[in-house]
Amino acid sequence: MARFMGVAGAGVTTMAAPIHRRWRDQAGSLLQRVSAGTEVLLDVEVALAGPSPTPVRAPLRQAMVQRTFETWTHADDIRAATDRSRAAPRPEHVRMIAEFGLALLPRAMKGPRRDVSATVVLTGPGGGTWTVPLSPASDHVGVLVSADAVDFCRLLANRWLPDCFPYAAEGDPGLARDLIRAAATLGCD
């Protein structure tokens, strides 16, 4: 539904575009600007979307991955709401989404910092192996967590309840649970 809004100083009332139109226009503008720009543009720091009082800042390329992540997640939500099968993103997108979330994971960990790293092995298309330092002084790997790559991306989007998420862990089981819980706080709402 469109809403009416006044244009300051113009004395004219105009109809605002519906939200889906504004979203599509913004997405088109972003794509046009990035595709016409240079690699330098993708390295410009921007605030990532999120409710944090002090937004996480990252290069524009990461914001674009975040946008891809949100678009896929909400498209999956629409599929579920209309009784259609969920769809996985392309493997290269799965990998980018996983890397995006894993880079944010240390900040999402609650409680005291642990001087360890975590190795995360994601299987299936787009998967891989990452070692995530949980503090600057991490001196050894405290846990190895493995899971399906697409399921992990859905966990990042908070589309899996942490207590129901299927994963395997070797090492510190408490740290594994903390990682899974923290991962579920990173995504779309």
Tab-separated table of C-alpha atoms in Angstrom:
chain	number	residue	atom	x	y	z
A	1	MET	CA	0.000	0.000	0.000
A	2	ALA	CA	1.380	3.391	-0.933
A	3	ARG	CA	1.325	6.220	1.551
A	4	PHE	CA	1.081	9.934	0.924
A	5	MET	CA	3.786	12.284	1.996
A	6	GLY	CA	4.332	15.973	1.562
A	7	VAL	CA	7.367	17.403	-0.163
A	8	ALA	CA	8.905	20.038	2.106
A	9	GLY	CA	8.776	23.539	0.701
A	10	ALA	CA	7.206	22.476	-2.576
A	11	GLY	CA	3.592	22.672	-1.480
A	12	VAL	CA	2.915	19.496	-3.448
A	13	THR	CA	1.801	16.130	-2.124
A	14	THR	CA	3.279	13.077	-3.806
A	15	MET	CA	2.724	9.383	-3.416
A	16	ALA	CA	5.702	7.490	-1.997
A	17	ALA	CA	6.729	4.365	-3.840
A	18	PRO	CA	5.703	1.083	-2.190
A	19	ILE	CA	8.460	-0.456	-0.102
A	20	HIS	CA	9.119	-3.274	-2.575
A	21	ARG	CA	9.652	-0.694	-5.341
A	22	ARG	CA	12.065	1.320	-3.173
A	23	TRP	CA	13.959	-1.876	-2.282
A	24	ARG	CA	14.189	-2.906	-5.954
A	25	ASP	CA	15.283	0.596	-6.996
A	26	GLN	CA	17.977	0.626	-4.300
A	27	ALA	CA	19.210	-2.824	-5.344
A	28	GLY	CA	19.340	-1.743	-8.998
A	29	SER	CA	21.195	1.423	-8.085
A	30	LEU	CA	23.744	-0.523	-6.027
A	31	LEU	CA	24.355	-2.996	-8.819
A	32	GLN	CA	24.671	-0.258	-11.430
A	33	ARG	CA	27.094	1.705	-9.290
A	34	VAL	CA	29.254	-1.275	-8.390
A	35	SER	CA	29.349	-2.655	-11.932
A	36	ALA	CA	30.322	0.769	-13.302
A	37	GLY	CA	32.913	1.343	-10.581
A	38	THR	CA	36.358	0.026	-10.016
A	39	GLU	CA	37.730	-2.494	-7.566
A	40	VAL	CA	38.560	0.443	-5.272
A	41	LEU	CA	34.836	1.102	-4.741
A	42	LEU	CA	34.376	-2.396	-3.312
A	43	ASP	CA	37.039	-1.672	-0.685
A	44	VAL	CA	35.293	1.457	0.670
A	45	GLU	CA	34.223	0.908	4.292
A	46	VAL	CA	30.488	1.042	4.979
A	47	ALA	CA	28.261	0.149	7.915
A	48	LEU	CA	26.755	-3.317	7.666
A	49	ALA	CA	23.036	-3.712	8.269
A	50	GLY	CA	22.087	-4.733	11.770
A	51	PRO	CA	20.581	-3.587	15.050
A	52	SER	CA	23.878	-2.954	16.829
A	53	PRO	CA	24.219	0.470	18.498
A	54	THR	CA	27.725	0.640	17.015
A	55	PRO	CA	27.389	-0.882	13.549
A	56	VAL	CA	30.043	-3.204	12.273
A	57	ARG	CA	32.003	-1.538	9.481
A	58	ALA	CA	33.349	-3.561	6.584
A	59	PRO	CA	34.244	-3.113	2.915
A	60	LEU	CA	31.355	-2.598	0.487
A	61	ARG	CA	32.079	-6.054	-0.964
A	62	GLN	CA	31.031	-7.527	2.411
A	63	ALA	CA	27.862	-5.423	2.427
A	64	MET	CA	27.069	-6.858	-1.005
A	65	VAL	CA	27.537	-10.388	0.373
A	66	GLN	CA	25.249	-9.454	3.262
A	67	ARG	CA	22.638	-8.271	0.734
A	68	THR	CA	22.970	-11.555	-1.207
A	69	PHE	CA	22.574	-13.454	2.069
A	70	GLU	CA	19.432	-11.537	3.057
A	71	THR	CA	17.898	-11.834	-0.397
A	72	TRP	CA	18.390	-15.605	-0.472
A	73	THR	CA	17.134	-16.014	3.106
A	74	HIS	CA	13.966	-14.017	2.538
A	75	ALA	CA	13.317	-15.734	-0.808
A	76	ASP	CA	13.520	-19.029	1.105
A	77	ASP	CA	11.073	-17.631	3.683
A	78	ILE	CA	8.631	-16.795	0.885
A	79	ARG	CA	9.057	-20.284	-0.602
A	80	ALA	CA	8.274	-21.832	2.797
A	81	ALA	CA	5.238	-19.570	3.301
A	82	THR	CA	3.877	-20.578	-0.118
A	83	ASP	CA	4.528	-24.314	0.346
A	84	ARG	CA	7.378	-24.452	-2.130
A	85	SER	CA	10.705	-26.195	-1.626
A	86	ARG	CA	13.620	-24.240	-0.257
A	87	ALA	CA	16.477	-23.570	-2.660
A	88	ALA	CA	20.184	-23.417	-1.938
A	89	PRO	CA	22.227	-20.529	-3.304
A	90	ARG	CA	24.930	-21.218	-5.851
A	91	PRO	CA	28.015	-22.857	-4.274
A	92	GLU	CA	30.126	-19.706	-4.701
A	93	HIS	CA	27.448	-17.732	-2.829
A	94	VAL	CA	27.286	-20.355	-0.076
A	95	ARG	CA	31.037	-19.975	0.377
A	96	MET	CA	30.848	-16.157	0.484
A	97	ILE	CA	27.976	-16.252	3.001
A	98	ALA	CA	29.837	-18.743	5.214
A	99	GLU	CA	33.022	-16.635	5.103
A	100	PHE	CA	30.996	-13.506	5.877
A	101	GLY	CA	29.416	-15.099	8.955
A	102	LEU	CA	32.620	-16.733	10.161
A	103	ALA	CA	34.418	-13.366	10.014
A	104	LEU	CA	31.749	-11.878	12.305
A	105	LEU	CA	31.647	-14.853	14.674
A	106	PRO	CA	34.353	-13.717	17.159
A	107	ARG	CA	32.428	-10.470	17.832
A	108	ALA	CA	29.200	-12.415	18.355
A	109	MET	CA	30.643	-14.643	21.080
A	110	LYS	CA	29.223	-13.682	24.493
A	111	GLY	CA	31.061	-13.946	27.771
A	112	PRO	CA	34.794	-13.910	28.411
A	113	ARG	CA	37.109	-14.149	25.423
A	114	ARG	CA	38.757	-17.496	25.010
A	115	ASP	CA	42.357	-17.669	23.903
A	116	VAL	CA	41.638	-20.396	21.382
A	117	SER	CA	40.620	-20.757	17.773
A	118	ALA	CA	37.847	-22.849	16.298
A	119	THR	CA	38.136	-24.838	13.110
A	120	VAL	CA	34.910	-25.014	11.128
A	121	VAL	CA	34.543	-27.625	8.390
A	122	LEU	CA	31.549	-27.109	6.118
A	123	THR	CA	30.662	-29.916	3.756
A	124	GLY	CA	28.801	-29.944	0.465
A	125	PRO	CA	28.733	-27.403	-2.358
A	126	GLY	CA	30.393	-24.161	-1.291
A	127	GLY	CA	31.955	-25.730	1.771
A	128	GLY	CA	35.510	-25.556	3.000
A	129	THR	CA	37.626	-25.384	6.127
A	130	TRP	CA	38.244	-22.227	8.157
A	131	THR	CA	40.127	-21.595	11.372
A	132	VAL	CA	38.568	-18.721	13.283
A	133	PRO	CA	40.644	-17.018	15.999
A	134	LEU	CA	38.321	-16.193	18.898
A	135	SER	CA	40.773	-13.706	20.390
A	136	PRO	CA	43.931	-11.976	19.198
A	137	ALA	CA	45.916	-14.218	21.555
A	138	SER	CA	44.437	-17.518	20.367
A	139	ASP	CA	47.256	-20.013	20.543
A	140	HIS	CA	45.609	-23.331	19.700
A	141	VAL	CA	42.439	-24.846	18.257
A	142	GLY	CA	39.969	-25.615	21.042
A	143	VAL	CA	37.232	-27.167	18.934
A	144	LEU	CA	36.544	-28.527	15.474
A	145	VAL	CA	32.941	-28.135	14.330
A	146	SER	CA	31.623	-29.697	11.143
A	147	ALA	CA	28.249	-29.255	9.453
A	148	ASP	CA	26.587	-28.983	6.073
A	149	ALA	CA	27.483	-25.669	4.391
A	150	VAL	CA	23.933	-24.682	3.363
A	151	ASP	CA	22.552	-25.653	6.772
A	152	PHE	CA	25.266	-23.517	8.388
A	153	CYS	CA	24.213	-20.552	6.255
A	154	ARG	CA	20.628	-21.117	7.406
A	155	LEU	CA	21.902	-21.189	10.998
A	156	LEU	CA	23.636	-17.858	10.363
A	157	ALA	CA	20.270	-16.545	9.155
A	158	ASN	CA	18.637	-17.757	12.383
A	159	ARG	CA	16.550	-20.247	10.404
A	160	TRP	CA	17.794	-23.155	12.551
A	161	LEU	CA	17.292	-23.210	16.300
A	162	PRO	CA	20.775	-23.666	17.790
A	163	ASP	CA	19.652	-26.620	19.943
A	164	CYS	CA	18.286	-28.396	16.835
A	165	PHE	CA	21.153	-27.623	14.459
A	166	PRO	CA	22.883	-30.800	13.192
A	167	TYR	CA	26.651	-30.609	13.674
A	168	ALA	CA	29.529	-32.709	14.928
A	169	ALA	CA	32.219	-31.437	17.273
A	170	GLU	CA	35.590	-32.591	18.512
A	171	GLY	CA	37.231	-30.883	21.442
A	172	ASP	CA	35.493	-28.547	23.894
A	173	PRO	CA	31.728	-29.299	23.668
A	174	GLY	CA	30.816	-26.100	25.569
A	175	LEU	CA	32.782	-23.989	23.122
A	176	ALA	CA	31.073	-25.792	20.216
A	177	ARG	CA	27.629	-24.968	21.683
A	178	ASP	CA	28.685	-21.340	22.254
A	179	LEU	CA	29.836	-21.071	18.622
A	180	ILE	CA	26.572	-22.497	17.301
A	181	ARG	CA	24.509	-20.165	19.517
A	182	ALA	CA	26.592	-17.145	18.471
A	183	ALA	CA	26.327	-18.087	14.777
A	184	ALA	CA	22.522	-18.086	15.063
A	185	THR	CA	22.574	-14.428	16.167
A	186	LEU	CA	24.292	-13.086	13.048
A	187	GLY	CA	21.663	-13.146	10.382
A	188	CYS	CA	18.383	-11.911	9.104
A	189	ASP	CA	15.359	-11.239	11.255
